[in-house]
C-alpha cells in the first residue's frame, strides 16, 4: 500500500470539524458579517508571515489573478514566468490579457537570473518567480535583475507557505506573494488562497478586484480619489467555512513543517551519495519546506523508469509535471483560449510563440527529475521504507 503523502490534509480532524460546525450553526457562511472567520484567518496570516496585509481568496489561482490585477497587468503586457511550474501560473497571466514569457531554470528548478535578464524589455509588466515544491528559488538573483529595471515581482509561493529564503518567508520578498490552500498543499481548506503585501495600495486594489471591483464600497473614502471609485472585477472571495478550516490549519503549520524537514533530512542522509543520482540544488537549505526529495537521473528514460519502479514499491514519486515544461501543454503550444477573441497573443505588438527547445536547461532538468514525496506523518519506519526503495531501484537501474 502506498505511503500516505498528504500534508495538511492528513491532519484534518476534530478542531477543523468543530470550526466548520460553529460556522454552520451561525448560518452565516458569507465572509462579511457573522463570525468573521475569514477576517481572523487574514489577521493570522499577517502575523505568521510578517506582512502588513493579507487577503484571503477562493483559490491560489485567484490569488495570482488578484495580484496581477493589483499590479495593473493587462493587454500588451508581458509577464516572465518559469518554464516549469503548475499551469495556473501561466493561466493567470493569459486570463489577465497579458502574454507569458517563459524563462529558463537554474539547478533548483527556479528562475535562472541570467536568462531572466535577457528577457526584460519595455513590455515586461511583472516577473513571477515560483517557489516550486516548497523550495524558495534564488530570490537574490531575481531581485538583482528586477530591482534596477523597476519591474514588480509577484511571488508564486502557492506550494511554499512557510518555506523561507535567508530568514524571510517565501512570498514576502517581492511586491506581492501568493499562497494556495488546495488539498495537496502544506495547509488546506480544500480550495483557497492568500495574497500578502506590505503595500496598502496594492492590497486595496487586490481586495477590490476580488470583490466585484469594489462596487459596494464606492464613496466610503473621504478623498473621492481614484481608489474610491469602483472598477470592473470578479468574485474571488473566500467563504467562512474555508476560512474556519484554514485558520485551524495555519496553527498546525509550524509543527507540520518541522516534521517534514526532519523526515526529509533523514531520507537524504539515509540515501547518501548514489552514483548517477544528483540531488537538486537548494538556494537556502535551511528554509526548505521539506515536502519532497528531488534528484536528477542521468537521462529522461532512466528517470521515468526510476519513478515507475518507486511507485511499484509503494513510494509516492513522480517526474515534476511529467517531465515537461508548461509550454508543452497543447493549450500553450497552439496558443488556444476559450475563444480567439480573448487571445492575448492575437493583440500583442510582437509575435510570441512557444516551442520545445526554448528553455533547454529547464527542459533537460525536469525530464530527468525524480521526486519522492515527504509527509508530516513519516516516522522512522516510513523513512526506512523510502531509503530502502531508492537504493533498491538505483541498484537495478544505475
Short mmCIF file of C-alpha atoms in Angstrom, two decimals:
data_model
loop_
_atom_site.label_atom_id
_atom_site.label_comp_id
_atom_site.label_asym_id
_atom_site.label_seq_id
_atom_site.Cartn_x
_atom_site.Cartn_y
_atom_site.Cartn_z
CA UNK A 1 0.00 0.00 0.00
CA UNK A 2 1.45 3.41 -0.97
CA UNK A 3 2.68 5.67 1.81
CA UNK A 4 0.32 8.46 2.78
CA UNK A 5 1.99 11.57 1.36
CA UNK A 6 -0.71 14.08 2.26
CA UNK A 7 0.35 17.15 4.21
CA UNK A 8 -2.21 19.39 5.90
CA UNK A 9 -5.00 17.14 4.64
CA UNK A 10 -3.63 14.27 6.74
CA UNK A 11 -4.10 16.38 9.88
CA UNK A 12 -7.74 17.33 9.33
CA UNK A 13 -9.60 16.37 12.46
CA UNK A 14 -11.72 17.39 15.41
CA UNK A 15 -10.60 21.03 15.53
CA UNK A 16 -11.43 21.64 11.88
CA UNK A 17 -14.74 19.83 12.32
CA UNK A 18 -15.67 21.98 15.31
CA UNK A 19 -14.70 25.17 13.47
CA UNK A 20 -16.87 24.23 10.49
CA UNK A 21 -19.85 23.29 12.66
CA UNK A 22 -19.58 26.60 14.52
CA UNK A 23 -19.89 28.43 11.19
CA UNK A 24 -22.79 26.24 10.09
CA UNK A 25 -24.60 26.80 13.36
CA UNK A 26 -24.20 30.55 12.88
CA UNK A 27 -25.95 30.27 9.50
CA UNK A 28 -23.60 32.99 8.25
CA UNK A 29 -21.43 31.48 5.53
CA UNK A 30 -20.59 34.73 3.71
CA UNK A 31 -17.29 36.38 4.66
CA UNK A 32 -18.91 39.69 5.60
CA UNK A 33 -20.79 39.60 8.88
CA UNK A 34 -21.27 36.55 11.01
CA UNK A 35 -18.31 35.12 12.91
CA UNK A 36 -15.60 36.76 10.80
CA UNK A 37 -13.57 33.59 10.30
CA UNK A 38 -12.06 34.79 7.01
CA UNK A 39 -11.01 38.08 8.57
CA UNK A 40 -9.49 36.23 11.53
CA UNK A 41 -7.57 33.98 9.16
CA UNK A 42 -6.25 37.00 7.26
CA UNK A 43 -5.02 38.55 10.51
CA UNK A 44 -3.33 35.29 11.49
CA UNK A 45 -1.57 35.11 8.12
CA UNK A 46 -0.31 38.69 8.55
CA UNK A 47 1.16 37.74 11.90
CA UNK A 48 2.65 34.49 10.64
CA UNK A 49 4.37 35.85 7.53
CA UNK A 50 5.06 39.35 8.87
CA UNK A 51 3.37 41.44 6.20
CA UNK A 52 1.13 44.44 6.72
CA UNK A 53 -1.72 42.98 4.68
CA UNK A 54 -3.22 39.61 3.79
CA UNK A 55 -6.21 38.92 1.55
CA UNK A 56 -7.94 35.53 1.51
CA UNK A 57 -9.21 34.31 -1.87
CA UNK A 58 -11.14 31.37 -3.28
CA UNK A 59 -8.01 29.63 -4.63
CA UNK A 60 -4.30 30.03 -5.23
CA UNK A 61 -5.08 30.80 -8.86
CA UNK A 62 -7.47 33.52 -7.70
CA UNK A 63 -4.65 34.92 -5.57
CA UNK A 64 -2.40 35.13 -8.63
CA UNK A 65 -5.15 36.84 -10.63
CA UNK A 66 -5.72 39.33 -7.82
CA UNK A 67 -2.00 40.04 -7.63
CA UNK A 68 -1.76 40.68 -11.35
CA UNK A 69 -4.83 42.92 -11.20
CA UNK A 70 -3.31 44.86 -8.32
CA UNK A 71 -0.23 45.49 -10.45
CA UNK A 72 -2.37 46.65 -13.37
CA UNK A 73 -1.18 43.89 -15.71
CA UNK A 74 -3.24 43.68 -18.91
CA UNK A 75 -3.27 43.57 -22.72
CA UNK A 76 0.01 44.46 -24.39
CA UNK A 77 1.99 43.41 -21.33
CA UNK A 78 4.41 40.55 -20.90
CA UNK A 79 4.92 38.62 -17.66
CA UNK A 80 8.01 36.47 -17.21
CA UNK A 81 7.45 33.10 -15.54
CA UNK A 82 9.48 29.89 -15.18
CA UNK A 83 9.35 27.29 -17.94
CA UNK A 84 8.38 24.72 -15.31
CA UNK A 85 5.53 25.47 -12.94
CA UNK A 86 1.92 24.48 -12.37
CA UNK A 87 -0.11 25.68 -15.32
CA UNK A 88 -2.10 28.10 -13.14
CA UNK A 89 0.87 30.48 -13.10
CA UNK A 90 0.66 30.86 -16.86
CA UNK A 91 -3.14 30.74 -16.99
CA UNK A 92 -3.50 33.68 -14.60
CA UNK A 93 -1.30 35.77 -16.91
CA UNK A 94 -3.33 34.89 -20.00
CA UNK A 95 -6.66 35.49 -18.26
CA UNK A 96 -5.35 38.94 -17.29
CA UNK A 97 -4.91 39.62 -21.01
CA UNK A 98 -1.11 39.52 -20.93
CA UNK A 99 1.38 37.20 -22.62
CA UNK A 100 3.54 34.78 -20.59
CA UNK A 101 7.24 34.77 -21.43
CA UNK A 102 8.98 31.59 -20.31
CA UNK A 103 12.34 31.81 -18.60
CA UNK A 104 14.89 29.00 -18.32
CA UNK A 105 15.77 27.45 -14.97
CA UNK A 106 18.72 27.01 -12.69
CA UNK A 107 19.51 23.73 -10.91
CA UNK A 108 16.86 24.44 -8.25
CA UNK A 109 14.13 24.42 -10.93
CA UNK A 110 13.67 28.14 -10.22
CA UNK A 111 14.06 31.17 -12.49
CA UNK A 112 17.58 31.49 -13.87
CA UNK A 113 18.59 35.13 -13.17
CA UNK A 114 20.97 35.23 -16.14
CA UNK A 115 18.28 34.23 -18.62
CA UNK A 116 15.76 36.45 -16.86
CA UNK A 117 17.94 39.50 -17.54
CA UNK A 118 17.84 38.81 -21.30
CA UNK A 119 14.03 38.66 -21.40
CA UNK A 120 13.17 42.02 -19.83
CA UNK A 121 12.03 44.72 -22.22
CA UNK A 122 9.68 47.70 -22.35
CA UNK A 123 6.64 45.37 -22.39
CA UNK A 124 7.62 43.50 -19.21
CA UNK A 125 4.96 44.31 -16.62
CA UNK A 126 5.91 41.79 -13.94
CA UNK A 127 8.06 38.80 -13.07
CA UNK A 128 6.60 35.77 -11.27
CA UNK A 129 9.26 33.64 -9.58
CA UNK A 130 7.85 30.31 -8.42
CA UNK A 131 8.91 28.56 -5.22
CA UNK A 132 8.42 25.06 -6.55
CA UNK A 133 7.95 22.06 -4.27
CA UNK A 134 8.38 24.08 -1.06
CA UNK A 135 11.85 25.29 -2.06
CA UNK A 136 12.42 29.04 -2.32
CA UNK A 137 14.15 29.96 -5.56
CA UNK A 138 17.17 32.28 -5.87
CA UNK A 139 15.40 35.49 -4.89
CA UNK A 140 18.63 37.47 -4.51
CA UNK A 141 19.39 36.71 -8.15
CA UNK A 142 15.85 37.56 -9.28
CA UNK A 143 15.67 40.84 -7.35
CA UNK A 144 19.13 41.86 -8.57
CA UNK A 145 17.64 41.82 -12.08
CA UNK A 146 14.16 43.22 -11.43
CA UNK A 147 15.14 45.92 -8.94
CA UNK A 148 17.32 48.08 -11.23
CA UNK A 149 14.82 47.56 -14.06
CA UNK A 150 11.91 48.71 -11.90
CA UNK A 151 9.92 45.53 -12.63
CA UNK A 152 7.44 44.45 -9.94
CA UNK A 153 7.72 40.92 -8.54
CA UNK A 154 4.71 38.74 -7.77
CA UNK A 155 5.93 35.65 -5.90
CA UNK A 156 4.09 32.43 -6.62
CA UNK A 157 4.55 30.72 -3.26
CA UNK A 158 1.42 28.62 -3.72
CA UNK A 159 3.41 25.46 -2.98
CA UNK A 160 5.56 27.01 -0.28
CA UNK A 161 3.65 28.61 2.58
CA UNK A 162 6.08 28.51 5.49
CA UNK A 163 9.21 27.91 3.42
CA UNK A 164 11.82 30.65 3.72
CA UNK A 165 14.74 32.26 1.94
CA UNK A 166 17.63 33.56 4.05
CA UNK A 167 15.47 34.34 7.03
CA UNK A 168 12.45 35.73 5.20
CA UNK A 169 9.37 33.71 4.35
CA UNK A 170 8.66 32.89 0.73
CA UNK A 171 6.05 35.29 -0.60
CA UNK A 172 7.32 38.28 1.39
CA UNK A 173 10.37 39.27 -0.66
CA UNK A 174 8.61 40.72 -3.72
CA UNK A 175 5.87 43.31 -4.12
CA UNK A 176 3.20 40.69 -3.53
CA UNK A 177 3.13 36.99 -2.68
CA UNK A 178 0.54 34.30 -3.25
CA UNK A 179 -0.23 31.08 -1.36
CA UNK A 180 -2.56 28.18 -2.10
CA UNK A 181 -4.71 26.16 0.30
CA UNK A 182 -5.63 23.48 -2.21
CA UNK A 183 -5.90 19.92 -0.92
CA UNK A 184 -2.29 18.93 -1.73
CA UNK A 185 -0.63 22.00 -0.21
CA UNK A 186 1.10 22.38 3.18
CA UNK A 187 -2.15 23.50 4.78
CA UNK A 188 -5.52 23.15 3.15
CA UNK A 189 -9.13 24.27 3.10
CA UNK A 190 -9.83 22.07 0.07
CA UNK A 191 -9.51 25.21 -2.03
CA UNK A 192 -8.39 28.68 -1.04
CA UNK A 193 -5.61 31.18 -1.43
CA UNK A 194 -3.97 34.23 0.11
CA UNK A 195 -2.32 37.38 -1.26
CA UNK A 196 0.16 39.14 1.01
CA UNK A 197 1.85 42.51 0.60
CA UNK A 198 3.23 45.47 2.53
CA UNK A 199 1.85 47.96 0.01
CA UNK A 200 -1.56 49.37 1.07
CA UNK A 201 -2.49 50.42 -2.46
CA UNK A 202 -1.73 47.00 -3.92
CA UNK A 203 -3.72 45.42 -1.11
CA UNK A 204 -6.68 47.69 -1.73
CA UNK A 205 -6.62 47.06 -5.48
CA UNK A 206 -6.39 43.30 -4.98
CA UNK A 207 -9.18 43.36 -2.40
CA UNK A 208 -11.47 45.32 -4.66
CA UNK A 209 -10.70 43.14 -7.65
CA UNK A 210 -11.75 40.02 -5.73
CA UNK A 211 -14.97 41.72 -4.58
CA UNK A 212 -16.50 42.74 -7.91
CA UNK A 213 -14.19 45.73 -8.22
CA UNK A 214 -15.43 47.45 -5.08
CA UNK A 215 -18.93 48.09 -6.32
CA UNK A 216 -20.32 48.07 -2.81
CA UNK A 217 -17.78 50.35 -1.14
CA UNK A 218 -17.94 53.27 -3.56
CA UNK A 219 -17.65 56.63 -1.88
CA UNK A 220 -16.77 55.35 1.58
CA UNK A 221 -13.37 57.01 1.43
CA UNK A 222 -13.09 60.69 2.23
CA UNK A 223 -10.77 61.72 -0.60
CA UNK A 224 -13.02 60.74 -3.50
CA UNK A 225 -9.82 59.96 -5.36
CA UNK A 226 -9.14 57.17 -7.84
CA UNK A 227 -9.16 54.45 -5.19
CA UNK A 228 -12.63 55.48 -4.03
CA UNK A 229 -14.06 54.69 -7.45
CA UNK A 230 -15.19 51.21 -8.49
CA UNK A 231 -13.73 49.26 -11.38
CA UNK A 232 -14.71 46.00 -13.06
CA UNK A 233 -13.63 42.99 -11.02
CA UNK A 234 -14.55 39.42 -10.16
CA UNK A 235 -15.89 37.40 -7.25
CA UNK A 236 -12.85 35.59 -5.87
CA UNK A 237 -13.85 35.72 -2.20
CA UNK A 238 -13.18 33.01 0.39
CA UNK A 239 -16.14 31.53 2.28
CA UNK A 240 -16.44 31.46 6.05
CA UNK A 241 -16.25 27.65 6.06
CA UNK A 242 -12.95 27.73 4.18
CA UNK A 243 -11.71 30.49 6.49
CA UNK A 244 -12.57 28.43 9.56
CA UNK A 245 -10.69 25.38 8.28
CA UNK A 246 -7.74 27.47 7.11
CA UNK A 247 -7.44 29.16 10.49
CA UNK A 248 -7.07 25.85 12.28
CA UNK A 249 -4.66 24.52 9.66
CA UNK A 250 -2.44 27.60 9.91
CA UNK A 251 -1.92 26.82 13.58
CA UNK A 252 -0.67 23.37 12.56
CA UNK A 253 1.84 24.71 10.02
CA UNK A 254 4.98 25.11 12.21
CA UNK A 255 4.73 21.57 13.52
CA UNK A 256 3.93 20.19 10.09
CA UNK A 257 6.97 21.86 8.54
CA UNK A 258 9.24 20.66 11.34
CA UNK A 259 8.07 17.08 10.80
CA UNK A 260 8.60 17.20 7.05
CA UNK A 261 12.01 18.81 7.37
CA UNK A 262 13.14 16.15 9.84
CA UNK A 263 11.87 13.34 7.62
CA UNK A 264 13.48 14.79 4.52
CA UNK A 265 16.79 15.21 6.28
CA UNK A 266 16.65 11.59 7.43
CA UNK A 267 15.82 10.33 3.93
CA UNK A 268 18.64 12.31 2.32
CA UNK A 269 21.08 11.09 4.95
CA UNK A 270 19.93 7.51 4.50
CA UNK A 271 20.14 7.62 0.71
CA UNK A 272 23.52 9.32 0.77
CA UNK A 273 25.58 9.63 -2.39
CA UNK A 274 24.47 7.36 -5.22
CA UNK A 275 26.47 7.50 -8.47
CA UNK A 276 24.12 8.60 -11.23
CA UNK A 277 21.73 10.49 -8.94
CA UNK A 278 22.34 14.20 -8.40
CA UNK A 279 20.39 15.99 -5.67
CA UNK A 280 18.51 19.14 -6.63
CA UNK A 281 20.33 22.33 -5.64
CA UNK A 282 18.56 24.30 -2.92
CA UNK A 283 19.40 28.04 -2.73
CA UNK A 284 18.70 28.09 1.02
CA UNK A 285 18.65 24.58 2.53
CA UNK A 286 17.62 25.85 5.97
CA UNK A 287 14.44 27.35 4.51
CA UNK A 288 13.41 24.23 2.59
CA UNK A 289 9.81 23.29 3.45
CA UNK A 290 10.75 19.62 3.24
CA UNK A 291 7.85 18.16 1.24
CA UNK A 292 9.93 16.20 -1.28
CA UNK A 293 13.34 14.84 -2.11
CA UNK A 294 14.31 15.53 -5.72
CA UNK A 295 17.17 14.05 -7.68
CA UNK A 296 18.24 14.20 -11.32
CA UNK A 297 18.75 10.87 -13.11
CA UNK A 298 21.28 10.53 -15.96
CA UNK A 299 18.58 10.85 -18.65
CA UNK A 300 14.81 11.12 -19.11
CA UNK A 301 14.31 7.42 -19.85
CA UNK A 302 16.04 6.32 -16.65
CA UNK A 303 14.10 8.96 -14.68
CA UNK A 304 10.79 7.62 -15.99
CA UNK A 305 11.79 4.04 -15.17
CA UNK A 306 13.06 5.11 -11.74
CA UNK A 307 9.72 6.74 -10.92
CA UNK A 308 7.72 3.75 -12.19
CA UNK A 309 9.83 1.40 -10.10
CA UNK A 310 9.43 3.52 -6.95
CA UNK A 311 5.67 3.61 -7.47
CA UNK A 312 5.68 -0.17 -7.74
CA UNK A 313 7.39 -0.23 -4.34
CA UNK A 314 4.61 1.94 -2.87
CA UNK A 315 6.70 5.11 -2.76
CA UNK A 316 4.85 8.29 -3.86
CA UNK A 317 7.04 9.52 -6.71
CA UNK A 318 6.87 11.44 -9.98
CA UNK A 319 8.81 13.35 -12.53
CA UNK A 320 7.99 17.02 -11.91
CA UNK A 321 4.95 17.81 -14.11
CA UNK A 322 5.51 14.58 -16.00
CA UNK A 323 8.93 15.84 -17.06
CA UNK A 324 7.61 18.65 -19.27
CA UNK A 325 7.62 22.47 -19.32
CA UNK A 326 4.37 24.44 -19.30
CA UNK A 327 4.59 25.22 -23.00
CA UNK A 328 4.48 21.53 -23.88
CA UNK A 329 0.80 21.72 -22.99
CA UNK A 330 -1.27 21.90 -26.22
CA UNK A 331 -3.14 24.97 -24.98
CA UNK A 332 0.14 26.92 -24.98
CA UNK A 333 1.74 25.17 -27.90
CA UNK A 334 -1.29 26.19 -30.01
CA UNK A 335 -1.97 29.43 -28.08
CA UNK A 336 -5.58 28.38 -27.64
CA UNK A 337 -8.00 30.24 -25.37
CA UNK A 338 -11.73 29.67 -24.84
CA UNK A 339 -12.32 31.86 -27.91
CA UNK A 340 -9.87 33.51 -30.29
CA UNK A 341 -11.40 36.86 -29.43
CA UNK A 342 -9.87 36.55 -25.97
CA UNK A 343 -6.41 35.55 -27.12
CA UNK A 344 -3.78 38.00 -25.81
CA UNK A 345 -1.34 36.74 -28.43
CA UNK A 346 -3.50 37.97 -31.32
CA UNK A 347 -3.46 41.52 -29.97
CA UNK A 348 0.15 41.60 -28.81
CA UNK A 349 2.51 44.06 -30.57
CA UNK A 350 5.02 41.26 -31.34
CA UNK A 351 4.51 37.63 -32.26
CA UNK A 352 5.20 35.35 -29.27
CA UNK A 353 5.09 31.61 -29.91
CA UNK A 354 6.20 28.59 -27.94
CA UNK A 355 8.16 25.51 -28.92
CA UNK A 356 10.22 22.80 -27.31
CA UNK A 357 13.85 23.83 -27.10
CA UNK A 358 13.06 27.38 -25.89
CA UNK A 359 14.40 26.71 -22.40
CA UNK A 360 16.80 23.81 -22.92
CA UNK A 361 18.25 23.66 -19.44
CA UNK A 362 14.87 23.57 -17.76
CA UNK A 363 13.55 21.02 -20.24
CA UNK A 364 16.52 18.76 -19.55
CA UNK A 365 16.32 19.08 -15.77
CA UNK A 366 12.60 18.47 -15.44
CA UNK A 367 12.74 15.49 -17.82
CA UNK A 368 15.42 13.92 -15.61
CA UNK A 369 13.74 14.76 -12.31
CA UNK A 370 12.82 12.11 -9.77
CA UNK A 371 10.70 13.48 -6.92
CA UNK A 372 9.80 11.48 -3.82
CA UNK A 373 7.08 12.92 -1.60
CA UNK A 374 7.71 13.54 2.09
CA UNK A 375 4.81 13.87 4.53
CA UNK A 376 4.46 15.05 8.13
CA UNK A 377 3.40 11.55 9.15
CA UNK A 378 6.70 9.97 8.15
CA UNK A 379 8.48 8.47 11.13
CA UNK A 380 11.50 6.18 11.30
CA UNK A 381 9.62 3.29 9.68
CA UNK A 382 8.46 5.32 6.69
CA UNK A 383 11.90 6.87 6.24
CA UNK A 384 13.45 3.41 6.21
CA UNK A 385 10.96 2.21 3.59
CA UNK A 386 11.79 5.17 1.34
CA UNK A 387 15.54 4.80 1.74
CA UNK A 388 15.48 1.08 1.03
CA UNK A 389 13.29 1.56 -2.04
CA UNK A 390 15.56 4.27 -3.51
CA UNK A 391 18.62 2.09 -3.05
CA UNK A 392 16.85 -0.96 -4.47
CA UNK A 393 15.77 0.89 -7.61
CA UNK A 394 19.13 2.63 -8.01
CA UNK A 395 20.94 -0.72 -7.79
CA UNK A 396 18.72 -2.07 -10.57
CA UNK A 397 18.80 0.94 -12.92
CA UNK A 398 22.04 2.86 -12.42
#
